[in-house]
Tab-separated table of C-alpha atoms in Angstrom:
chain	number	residue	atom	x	y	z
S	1	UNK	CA	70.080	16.167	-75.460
S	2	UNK	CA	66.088	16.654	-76.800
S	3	UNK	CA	64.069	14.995	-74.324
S	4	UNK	CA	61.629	12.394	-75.370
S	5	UNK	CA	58.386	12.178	-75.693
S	6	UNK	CA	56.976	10.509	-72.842
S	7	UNK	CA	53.270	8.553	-73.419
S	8	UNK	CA	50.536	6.380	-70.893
S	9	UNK	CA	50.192	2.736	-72.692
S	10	UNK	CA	48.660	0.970	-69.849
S	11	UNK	CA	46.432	1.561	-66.972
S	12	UNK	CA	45.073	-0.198	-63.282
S	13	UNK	CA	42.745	0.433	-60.696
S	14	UNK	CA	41.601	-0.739	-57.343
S	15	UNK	CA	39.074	2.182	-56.446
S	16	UNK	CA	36.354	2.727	-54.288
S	17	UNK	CA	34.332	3.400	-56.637
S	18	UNK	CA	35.334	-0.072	-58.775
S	19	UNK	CA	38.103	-2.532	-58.713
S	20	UNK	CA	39.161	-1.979	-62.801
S	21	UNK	CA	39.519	0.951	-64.902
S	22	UNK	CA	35.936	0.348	-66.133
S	23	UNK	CA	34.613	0.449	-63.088
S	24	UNK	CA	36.103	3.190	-62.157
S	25	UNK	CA	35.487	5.723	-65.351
S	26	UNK	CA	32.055	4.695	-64.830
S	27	UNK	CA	31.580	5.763	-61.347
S	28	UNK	CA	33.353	8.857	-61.736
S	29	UNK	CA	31.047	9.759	-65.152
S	30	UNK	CA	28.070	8.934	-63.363
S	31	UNK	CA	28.559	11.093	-60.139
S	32	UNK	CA	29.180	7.757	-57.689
S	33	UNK	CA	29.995	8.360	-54.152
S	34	UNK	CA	32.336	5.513	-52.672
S	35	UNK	CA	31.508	6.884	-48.970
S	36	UNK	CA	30.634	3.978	-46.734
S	37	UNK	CA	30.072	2.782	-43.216
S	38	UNK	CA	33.183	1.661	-41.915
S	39	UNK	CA	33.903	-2.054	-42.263
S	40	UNK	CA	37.498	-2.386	-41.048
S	41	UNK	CA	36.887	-2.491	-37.734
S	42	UNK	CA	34.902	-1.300	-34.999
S	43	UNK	CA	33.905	2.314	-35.791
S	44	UNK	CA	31.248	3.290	-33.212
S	45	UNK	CA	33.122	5.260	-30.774
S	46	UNK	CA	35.199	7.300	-33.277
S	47	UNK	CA	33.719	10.977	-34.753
S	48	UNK	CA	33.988	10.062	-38.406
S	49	UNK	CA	32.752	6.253	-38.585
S	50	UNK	CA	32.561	6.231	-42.497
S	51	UNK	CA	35.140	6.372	-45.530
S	52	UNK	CA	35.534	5.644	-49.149
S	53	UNK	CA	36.477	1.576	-48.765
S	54	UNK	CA	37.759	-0.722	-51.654
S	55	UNK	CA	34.917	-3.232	-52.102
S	56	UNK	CA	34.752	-6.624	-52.704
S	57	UNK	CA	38.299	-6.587	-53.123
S	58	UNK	CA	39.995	-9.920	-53.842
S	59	UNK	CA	43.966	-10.124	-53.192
S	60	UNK	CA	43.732	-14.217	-54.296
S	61	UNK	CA	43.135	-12.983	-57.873
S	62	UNK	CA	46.575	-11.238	-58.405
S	63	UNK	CA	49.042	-12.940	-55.557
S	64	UNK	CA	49.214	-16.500	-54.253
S	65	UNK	CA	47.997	-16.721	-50.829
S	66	UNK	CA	51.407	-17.512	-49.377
S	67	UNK	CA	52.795	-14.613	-51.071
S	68	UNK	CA	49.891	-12.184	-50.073
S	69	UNK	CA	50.369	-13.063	-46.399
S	70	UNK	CA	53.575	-11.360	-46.637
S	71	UNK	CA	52.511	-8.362	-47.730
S	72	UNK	CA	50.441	-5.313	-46.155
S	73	UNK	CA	47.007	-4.175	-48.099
S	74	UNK	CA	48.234	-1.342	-49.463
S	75	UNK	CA	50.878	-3.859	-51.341
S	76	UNK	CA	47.777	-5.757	-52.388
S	77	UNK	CA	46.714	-2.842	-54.231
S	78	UNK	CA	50.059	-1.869	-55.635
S	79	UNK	CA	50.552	-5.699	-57.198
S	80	UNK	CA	46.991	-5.385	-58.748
S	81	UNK	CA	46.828	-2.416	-60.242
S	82	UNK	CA	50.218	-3.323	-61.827
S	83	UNK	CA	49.100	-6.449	-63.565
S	84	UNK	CA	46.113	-4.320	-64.884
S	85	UNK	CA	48.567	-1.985	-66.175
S	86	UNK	CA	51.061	-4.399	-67.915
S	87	UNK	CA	47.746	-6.478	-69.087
S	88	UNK	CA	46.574	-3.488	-70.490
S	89	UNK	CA	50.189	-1.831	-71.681
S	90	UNK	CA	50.117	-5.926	-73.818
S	91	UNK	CA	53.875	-6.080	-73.719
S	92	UNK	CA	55.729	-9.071	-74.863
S	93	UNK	CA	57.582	-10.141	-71.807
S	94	UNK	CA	59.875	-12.498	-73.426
S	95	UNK	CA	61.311	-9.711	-75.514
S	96	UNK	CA	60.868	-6.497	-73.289
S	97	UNK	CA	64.355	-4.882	-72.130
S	98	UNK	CA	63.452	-4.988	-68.330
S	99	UNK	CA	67.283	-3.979	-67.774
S	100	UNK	CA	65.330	-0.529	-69.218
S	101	UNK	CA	61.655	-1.141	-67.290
S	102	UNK	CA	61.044	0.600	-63.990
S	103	UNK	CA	58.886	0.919	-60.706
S	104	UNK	CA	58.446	4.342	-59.313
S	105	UNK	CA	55.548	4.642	-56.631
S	106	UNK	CA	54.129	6.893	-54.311
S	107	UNK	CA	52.573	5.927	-50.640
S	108	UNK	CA	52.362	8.735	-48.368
S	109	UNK	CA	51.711	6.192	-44.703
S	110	UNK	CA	52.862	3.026	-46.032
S	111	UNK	CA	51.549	-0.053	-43.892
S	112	UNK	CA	49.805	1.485	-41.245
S	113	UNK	CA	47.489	-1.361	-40.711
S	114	UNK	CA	51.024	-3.983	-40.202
S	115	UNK	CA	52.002	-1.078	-38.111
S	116	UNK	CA	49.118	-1.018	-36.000
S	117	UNK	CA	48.648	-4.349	-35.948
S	118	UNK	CA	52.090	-5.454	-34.758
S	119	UNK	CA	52.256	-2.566	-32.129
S	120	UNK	CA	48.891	-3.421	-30.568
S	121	UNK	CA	49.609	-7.350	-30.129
S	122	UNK	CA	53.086	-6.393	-28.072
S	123	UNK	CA	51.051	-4.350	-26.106
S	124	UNK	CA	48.844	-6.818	-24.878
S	125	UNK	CA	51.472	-9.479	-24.435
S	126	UNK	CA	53.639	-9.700	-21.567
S	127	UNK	CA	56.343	-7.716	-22.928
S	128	UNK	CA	58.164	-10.995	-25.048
S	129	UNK	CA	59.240	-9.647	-28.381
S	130	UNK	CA	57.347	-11.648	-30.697
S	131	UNK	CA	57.209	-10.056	-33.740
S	132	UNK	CA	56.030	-11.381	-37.704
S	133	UNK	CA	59.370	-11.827	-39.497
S	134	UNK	CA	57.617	-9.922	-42.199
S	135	UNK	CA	56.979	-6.777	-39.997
S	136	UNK	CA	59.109	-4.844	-41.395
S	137	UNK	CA	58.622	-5.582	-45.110
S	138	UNK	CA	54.908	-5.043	-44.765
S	139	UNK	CA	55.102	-1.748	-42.948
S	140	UNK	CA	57.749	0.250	-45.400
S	141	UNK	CA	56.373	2.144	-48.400
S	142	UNK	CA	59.523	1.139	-50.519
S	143	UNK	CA	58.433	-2.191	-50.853
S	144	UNK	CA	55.379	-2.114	-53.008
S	145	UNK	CA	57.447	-1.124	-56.151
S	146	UNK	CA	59.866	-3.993	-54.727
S	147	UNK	CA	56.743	-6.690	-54.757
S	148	UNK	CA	56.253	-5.705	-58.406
S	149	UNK	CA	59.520	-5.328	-59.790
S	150	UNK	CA	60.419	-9.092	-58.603
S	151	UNK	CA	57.671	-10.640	-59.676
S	152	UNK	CA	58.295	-9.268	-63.246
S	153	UNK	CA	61.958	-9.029	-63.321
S	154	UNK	CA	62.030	-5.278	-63.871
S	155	UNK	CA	65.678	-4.235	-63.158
S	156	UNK	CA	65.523	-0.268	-64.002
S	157	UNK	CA	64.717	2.358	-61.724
S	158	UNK	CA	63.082	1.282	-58.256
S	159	UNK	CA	62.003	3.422	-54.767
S	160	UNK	CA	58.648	4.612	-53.903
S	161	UNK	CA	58.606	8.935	-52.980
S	162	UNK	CA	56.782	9.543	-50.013
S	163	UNK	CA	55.581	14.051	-49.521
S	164	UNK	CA	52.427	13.246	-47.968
S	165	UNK	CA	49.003	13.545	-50.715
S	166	UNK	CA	51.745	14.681	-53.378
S	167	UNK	CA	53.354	11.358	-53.179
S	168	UNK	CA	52.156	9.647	-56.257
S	169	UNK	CA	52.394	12.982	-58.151
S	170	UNK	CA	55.728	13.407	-56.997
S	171	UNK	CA	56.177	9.398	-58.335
S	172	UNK	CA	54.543	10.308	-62.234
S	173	UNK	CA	57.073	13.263	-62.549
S	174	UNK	CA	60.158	11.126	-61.716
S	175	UNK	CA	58.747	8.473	-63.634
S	176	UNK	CA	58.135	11.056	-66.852
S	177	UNK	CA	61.807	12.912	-65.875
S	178	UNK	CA	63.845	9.217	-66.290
S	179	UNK	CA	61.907	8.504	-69.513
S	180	UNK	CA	62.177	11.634	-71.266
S	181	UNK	CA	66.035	11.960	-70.238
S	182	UNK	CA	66.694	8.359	-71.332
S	183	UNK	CA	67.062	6.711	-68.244
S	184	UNK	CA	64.511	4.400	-69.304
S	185	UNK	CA	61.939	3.399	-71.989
S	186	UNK	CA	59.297	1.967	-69.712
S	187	UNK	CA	57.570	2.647	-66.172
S	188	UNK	CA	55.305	1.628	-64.180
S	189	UNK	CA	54.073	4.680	-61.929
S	190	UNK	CA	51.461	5.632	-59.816
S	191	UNK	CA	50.509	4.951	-56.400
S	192	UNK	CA	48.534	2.994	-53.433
S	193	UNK	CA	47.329	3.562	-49.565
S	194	UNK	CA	45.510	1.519	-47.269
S	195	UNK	CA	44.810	3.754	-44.046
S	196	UNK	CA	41.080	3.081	-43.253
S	197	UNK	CA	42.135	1.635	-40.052
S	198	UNK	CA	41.895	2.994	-36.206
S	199	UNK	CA	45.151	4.750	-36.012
S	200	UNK	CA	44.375	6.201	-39.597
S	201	UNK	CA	40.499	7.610	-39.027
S	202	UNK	CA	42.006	8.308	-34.595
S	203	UNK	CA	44.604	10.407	-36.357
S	204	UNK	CA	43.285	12.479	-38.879
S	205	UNK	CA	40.210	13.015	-36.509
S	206	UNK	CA	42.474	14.385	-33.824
S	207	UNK	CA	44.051	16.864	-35.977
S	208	UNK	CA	40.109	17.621	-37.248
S	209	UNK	CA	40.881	16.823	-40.598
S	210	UNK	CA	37.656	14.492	-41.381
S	211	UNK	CA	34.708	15.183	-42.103
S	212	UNK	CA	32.240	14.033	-39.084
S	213	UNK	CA	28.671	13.726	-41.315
S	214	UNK	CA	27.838	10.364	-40.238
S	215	UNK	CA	24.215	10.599	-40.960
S	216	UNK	CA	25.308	11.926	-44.467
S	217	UNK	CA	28.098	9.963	-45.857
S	218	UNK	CA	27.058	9.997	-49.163
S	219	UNK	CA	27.006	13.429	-49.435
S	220	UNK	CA	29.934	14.444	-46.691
S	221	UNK	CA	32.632	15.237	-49.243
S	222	UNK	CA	32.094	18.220	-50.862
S	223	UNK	CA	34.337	20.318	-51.745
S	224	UNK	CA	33.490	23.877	-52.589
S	225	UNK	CA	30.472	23.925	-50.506
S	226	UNK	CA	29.846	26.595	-48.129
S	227	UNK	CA	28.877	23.566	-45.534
S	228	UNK	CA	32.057	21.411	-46.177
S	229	UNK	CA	33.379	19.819	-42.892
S	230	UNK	CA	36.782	17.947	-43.628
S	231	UNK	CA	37.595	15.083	-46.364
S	232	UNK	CA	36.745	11.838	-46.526
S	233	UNK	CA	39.148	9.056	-46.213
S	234	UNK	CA	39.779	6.797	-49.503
S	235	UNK	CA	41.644	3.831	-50.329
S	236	UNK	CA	43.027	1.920	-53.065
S	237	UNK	CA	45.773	3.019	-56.147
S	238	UNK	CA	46.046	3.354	-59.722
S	239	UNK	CA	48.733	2.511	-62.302
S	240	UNK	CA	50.051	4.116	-65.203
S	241	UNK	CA	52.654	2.523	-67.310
S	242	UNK	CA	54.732	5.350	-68.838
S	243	UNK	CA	56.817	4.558	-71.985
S	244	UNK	CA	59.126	6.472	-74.446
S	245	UNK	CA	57.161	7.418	-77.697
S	246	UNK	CA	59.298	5.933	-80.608
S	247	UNK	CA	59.704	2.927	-78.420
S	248	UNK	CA	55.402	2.669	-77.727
S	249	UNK	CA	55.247	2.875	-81.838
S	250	UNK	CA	57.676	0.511	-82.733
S	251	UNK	CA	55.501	-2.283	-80.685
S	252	UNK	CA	51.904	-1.415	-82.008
S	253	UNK	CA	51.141	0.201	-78.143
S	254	UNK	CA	47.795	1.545	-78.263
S	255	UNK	CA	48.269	5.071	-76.572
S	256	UNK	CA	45.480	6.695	-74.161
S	257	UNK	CA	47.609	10.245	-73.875
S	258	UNK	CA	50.474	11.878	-73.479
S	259	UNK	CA	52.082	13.064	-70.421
S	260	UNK	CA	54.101	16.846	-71.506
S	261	UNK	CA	54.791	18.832	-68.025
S	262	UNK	CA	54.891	18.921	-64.226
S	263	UNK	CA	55.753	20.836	-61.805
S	264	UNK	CA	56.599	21.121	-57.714
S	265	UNK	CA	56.911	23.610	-54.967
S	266	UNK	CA	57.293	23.978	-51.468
S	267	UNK	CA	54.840	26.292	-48.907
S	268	UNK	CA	57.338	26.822	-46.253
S	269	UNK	CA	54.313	27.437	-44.315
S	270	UNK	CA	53.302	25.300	-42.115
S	271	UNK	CA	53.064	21.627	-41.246
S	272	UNK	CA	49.242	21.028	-42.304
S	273	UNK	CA	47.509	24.093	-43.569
S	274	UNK	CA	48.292	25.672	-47.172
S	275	UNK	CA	49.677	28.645	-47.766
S	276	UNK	CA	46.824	31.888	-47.540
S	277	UNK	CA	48.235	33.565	-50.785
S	278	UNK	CA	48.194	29.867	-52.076
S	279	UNK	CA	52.085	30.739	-53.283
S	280	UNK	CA	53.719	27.011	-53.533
S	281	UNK	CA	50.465	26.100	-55.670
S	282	UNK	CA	50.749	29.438	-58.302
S	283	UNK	CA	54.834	28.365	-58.412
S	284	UNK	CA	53.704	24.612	-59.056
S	285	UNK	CA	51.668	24.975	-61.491
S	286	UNK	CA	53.321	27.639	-63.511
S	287	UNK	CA	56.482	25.361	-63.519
S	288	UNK	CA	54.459	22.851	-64.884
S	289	UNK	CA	53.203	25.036	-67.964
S	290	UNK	CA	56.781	25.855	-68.444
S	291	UNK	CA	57.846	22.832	-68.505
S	292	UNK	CA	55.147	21.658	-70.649
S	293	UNK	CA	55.725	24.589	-73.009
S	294	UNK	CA	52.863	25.675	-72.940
S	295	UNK	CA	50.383	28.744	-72.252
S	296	UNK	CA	47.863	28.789	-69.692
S	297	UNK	CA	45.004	29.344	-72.182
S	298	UNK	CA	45.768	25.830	-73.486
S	299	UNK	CA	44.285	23.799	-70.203
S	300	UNK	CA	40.710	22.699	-70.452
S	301	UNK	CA	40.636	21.095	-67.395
S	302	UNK	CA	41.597	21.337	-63.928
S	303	UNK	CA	41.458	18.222	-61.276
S	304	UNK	CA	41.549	20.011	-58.260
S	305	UNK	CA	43.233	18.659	-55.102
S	306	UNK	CA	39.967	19.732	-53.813
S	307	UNK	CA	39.890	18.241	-50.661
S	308	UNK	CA	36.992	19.185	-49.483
S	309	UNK	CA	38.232	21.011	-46.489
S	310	UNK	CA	37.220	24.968	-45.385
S	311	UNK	CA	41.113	26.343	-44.875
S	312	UNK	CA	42.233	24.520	-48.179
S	313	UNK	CA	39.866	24.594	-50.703
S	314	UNK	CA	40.038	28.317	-51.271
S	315	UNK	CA	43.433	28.713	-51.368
S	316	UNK	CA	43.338	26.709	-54.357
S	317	UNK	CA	40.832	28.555	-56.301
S	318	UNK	CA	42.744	31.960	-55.748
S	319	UNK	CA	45.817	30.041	-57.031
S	320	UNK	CA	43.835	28.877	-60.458
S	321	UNK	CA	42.903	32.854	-60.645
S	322	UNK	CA	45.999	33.932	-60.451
S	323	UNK	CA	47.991	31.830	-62.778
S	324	UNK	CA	45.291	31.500	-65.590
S	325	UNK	CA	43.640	34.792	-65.428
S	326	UNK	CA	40.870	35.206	-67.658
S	327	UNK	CA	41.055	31.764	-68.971
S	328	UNK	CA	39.920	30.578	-65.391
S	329	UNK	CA	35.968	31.470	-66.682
S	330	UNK	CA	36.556	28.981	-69.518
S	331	UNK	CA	38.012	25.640	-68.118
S	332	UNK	CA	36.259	23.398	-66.409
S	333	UNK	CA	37.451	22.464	-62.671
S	334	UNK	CA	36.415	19.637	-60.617
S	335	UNK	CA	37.387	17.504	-57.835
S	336	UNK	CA	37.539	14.026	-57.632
S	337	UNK	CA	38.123	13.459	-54.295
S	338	UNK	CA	34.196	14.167	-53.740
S	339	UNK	CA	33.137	10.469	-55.103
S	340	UNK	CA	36.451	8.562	-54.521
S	341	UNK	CA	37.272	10.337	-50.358
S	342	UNK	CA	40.927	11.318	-50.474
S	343	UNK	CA	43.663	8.292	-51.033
S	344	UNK	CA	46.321	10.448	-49.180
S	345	UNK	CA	49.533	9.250	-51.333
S	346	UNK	CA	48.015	7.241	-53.486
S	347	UNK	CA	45.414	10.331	-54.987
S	348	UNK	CA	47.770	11.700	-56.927
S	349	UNK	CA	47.693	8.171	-59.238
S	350	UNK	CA	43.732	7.710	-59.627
S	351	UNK	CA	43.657	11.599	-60.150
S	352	UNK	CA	45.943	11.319	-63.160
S	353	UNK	CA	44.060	7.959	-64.344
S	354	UNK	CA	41.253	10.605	-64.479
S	355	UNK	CA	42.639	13.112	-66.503
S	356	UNK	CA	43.522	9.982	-68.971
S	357	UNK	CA	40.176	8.978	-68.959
S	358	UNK	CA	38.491	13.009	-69.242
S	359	UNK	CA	41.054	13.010	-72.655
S	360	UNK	CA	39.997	9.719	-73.581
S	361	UNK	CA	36.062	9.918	-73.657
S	362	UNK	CA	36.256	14.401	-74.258
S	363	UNK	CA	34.220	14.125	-70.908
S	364	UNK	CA	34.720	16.214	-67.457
S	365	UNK	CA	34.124	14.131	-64.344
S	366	UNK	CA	31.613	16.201	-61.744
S	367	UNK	CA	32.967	17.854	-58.169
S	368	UNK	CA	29.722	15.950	-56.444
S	369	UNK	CA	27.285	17.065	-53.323
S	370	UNK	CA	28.463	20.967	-54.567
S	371	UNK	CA	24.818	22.005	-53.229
S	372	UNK	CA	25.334	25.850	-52.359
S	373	UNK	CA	28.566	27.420	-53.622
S	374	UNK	CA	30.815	28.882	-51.294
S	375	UNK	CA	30.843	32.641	-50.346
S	376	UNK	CA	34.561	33.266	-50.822
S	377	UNK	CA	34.512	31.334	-54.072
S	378	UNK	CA	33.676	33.501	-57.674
S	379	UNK	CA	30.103	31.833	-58.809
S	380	UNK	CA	31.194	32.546	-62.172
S	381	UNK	CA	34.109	29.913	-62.467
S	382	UNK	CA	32.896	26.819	-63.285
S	383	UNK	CA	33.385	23.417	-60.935
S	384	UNK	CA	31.311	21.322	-63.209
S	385	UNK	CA	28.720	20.627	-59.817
S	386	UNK	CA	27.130	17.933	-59.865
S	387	UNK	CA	27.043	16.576	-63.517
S	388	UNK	CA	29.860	15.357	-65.839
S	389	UNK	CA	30.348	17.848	-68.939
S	390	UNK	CA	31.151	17.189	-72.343
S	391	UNK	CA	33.446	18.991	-73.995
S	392	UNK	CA	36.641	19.274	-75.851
S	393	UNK	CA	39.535	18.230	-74.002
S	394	UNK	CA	43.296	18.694	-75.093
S	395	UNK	CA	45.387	19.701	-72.349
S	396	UNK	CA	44.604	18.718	-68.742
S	397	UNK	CA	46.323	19.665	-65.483
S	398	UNK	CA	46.523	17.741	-62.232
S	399	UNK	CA	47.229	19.187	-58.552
S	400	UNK	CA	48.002	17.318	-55.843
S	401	UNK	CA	49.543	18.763	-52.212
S	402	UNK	CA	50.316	17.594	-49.113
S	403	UNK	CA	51.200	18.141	-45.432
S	404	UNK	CA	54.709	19.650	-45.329
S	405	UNK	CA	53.700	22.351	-48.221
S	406	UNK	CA	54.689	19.857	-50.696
S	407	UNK	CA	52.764	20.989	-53.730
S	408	UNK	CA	52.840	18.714	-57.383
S	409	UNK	CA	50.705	19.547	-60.760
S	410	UNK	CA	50.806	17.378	-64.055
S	411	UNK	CA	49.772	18.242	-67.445
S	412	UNK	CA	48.454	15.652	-69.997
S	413	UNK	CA	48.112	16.085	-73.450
S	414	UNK	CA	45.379	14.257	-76.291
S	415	UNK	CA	47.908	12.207	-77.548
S	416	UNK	CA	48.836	13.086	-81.561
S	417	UNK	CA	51.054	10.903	-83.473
């Protein structure tokens, strides 16, 4: 059987650098940084007391208030960045097959604030089981493509992957695999997180994984720089509604791009840090330009996983030498993840909403606060610092890895009839 073209007719976002698409393209175009002081709770005796918070974030506008007290925040952000999407995607719901619609998400903690929560209020009572009914529900990662998929009757394909920061990357290439096999014509992908809490910022500061710049926020993720620290913690998700070409044309969609490859590997390394050789990341990405069909020379632009972290961000780079040779002086690169923090399972999703967006407007987001260049890294590769760059855009790839050695990359395509 040919597989089918698979293309992106709709798109959400709940960011921290804006709670719409909008929003978000123009933080990222303009260099934003989404780092904050903590608001969540209580910061001041933790190392890291910032982190890339949703703002002004209203759950009221997407779910009834009954409804929303049922559901963790990172569900919040999964059930609005879906209605963007299908707003967006402007299907007819009275005549879309949902028998042949979807939900595939990716959440890498899940409800770690219900978690927390519930945990901490047993503690301090006298030992009397009384737990919310809705415990459960709220804390498991599955359940955010559940929320949507009820409210909207969507009856195909339904579970949420969970490999640590690969998760929603992990979610896209299911989603694309089901679609382009004929499993089914539409869904929704992508992914959410909600971890700015005190078990989330306690836990990645024990295992030194955050940046501690408190008297720099703004400028504390930085990948590539010779004075990087750790990441930043983000929060939010992104949605991308994946449908089957002949089926997008045959309703008028309006298409941003099209989605042709990806590709996974494993480190079998070790449980946090990446591979030194950067292996799982060369055999990711160059089973992504297989699968895409595609030479290396084709990509214009890399989003890093760029993390801003000193072990990982390297690694990386000597991957991107390695597979594209050459061609690695004459893409652009750039990282994300230094103006939104890093949404854990969830960055996979507003990573690939940027590569939409780079196709869209020809434009190359910046890698922010890249102030001195580090050492180890070639000075001749470029990492767009600083400043977006214009240029021509056809091909786009998308990495995304996690704790485990799980490693992900997508490719997008300028979409041609």
């Amino acid at each position: 059987m040919n597989p089918r073209r698979v293309v992106i007719t709709g798109l959400g976002a709940v960011t921290p650098l804006g709670n719409s698409v909008e929003q978000y393209w123009q933080g990222l175009s303009k260099g934003v940084s989404g780092a904050v002081p903590i608001t969540r709770f209580d910061a001041s005796k933790f190392k890291t007391r910032f982190a890339c918070e949703v703002k002004d974030f209203d759950a009221k506008q997407y779910i009834e208030h009954k409804e929303a007290r049922k559901m963790d925040i990172f569900q919040h952000y999964a059930m609005a960045v879906a209605e963007q999407a299908i707003l967006d995607a402007g299907f007819n719901m009275e005549t879309l097959n949902k028998r042949r619609v979807g939900v595939i998400w990716g959440s890498g903690i899940g409800g770690l604030r219900s978690l927390q929560m519930e945990v901490v209020d047993f503690a301090k009572g006298d030992g009397t089981p009384r737990f919310n009914p809705f415990f459960i529900p709220k804390m498991i990662a599955d359940l955010a493509p559940g929320h949507i998929s009820i409210k909207y009757g969507f009856l195909g394909p339904n579970y949420t992957t969970v490999s640590a920061c690969a998760s929603a990357n992990n979610a896209i290439i299911d989603a694309f695999n089901y679609i382009r096999w004929g499993k089914a014509n539409v869904i929704l992908t992508g992914g959410s997180e909600a971890a700015v809490t005190e078990a989330g910022i306690g836990g990645f500061n024990a295992n030194k994984a955050l940046s501690e710049r408190n008297d720099g926020y703004e400028t504390a993720s930085r990948p590539y720089d010779k004075d990087r620290d750790g990441f930043v913690l983000g929060e939010g998700g992104a949605c991308l509604i994946l449908e089957e070409y002949e089926h997008a044309m045959k309703r008028g969609a309006k298409i941003y791009a099209e989605m042709v490859g990806g590709g996974f590997s494993s480190d079998a390394h070790h449980i946090t840090a990446p591979h030194p050789e950067g292996i799982g990341v060369i055999y990711c990405m160059e089973d992504a330009l297989e699968d895409a069909g595609i030479t290396p020379d084709k990509i214009d632009y890399i989003n890093t996983h760029g993390t801003s972290t000193p072990i990982g961000d390297p690694q990386e780079v000597i991957a991107v030498q390695k597979v594209f040779g050459d061609h690695a002086y004459k893409l652009n690169m750039s990282s994300t993840k230094s103006m939104t923090g890093h949404l854990l399972g969830a960055a996979g999703a507003v990573e690939a909403l940027a590569c939409v967006l780079a196709i869209q407007n020809q434009l190359v987001p910046p890698t922010i606060n890249l102030f001195e260049l580090d050492s180890q890294l070639d000075s001749k590769l470029n990492f767009t610092a600083n400043q977006a760059q214009a240029r021509k855009i056809d091909y786009v790839l998308s990495n995304d890895f996690g704790f485990g050695g799980h490693n992900t990359s997508l490719i997008f395509k300028k979409f041609e009839g």
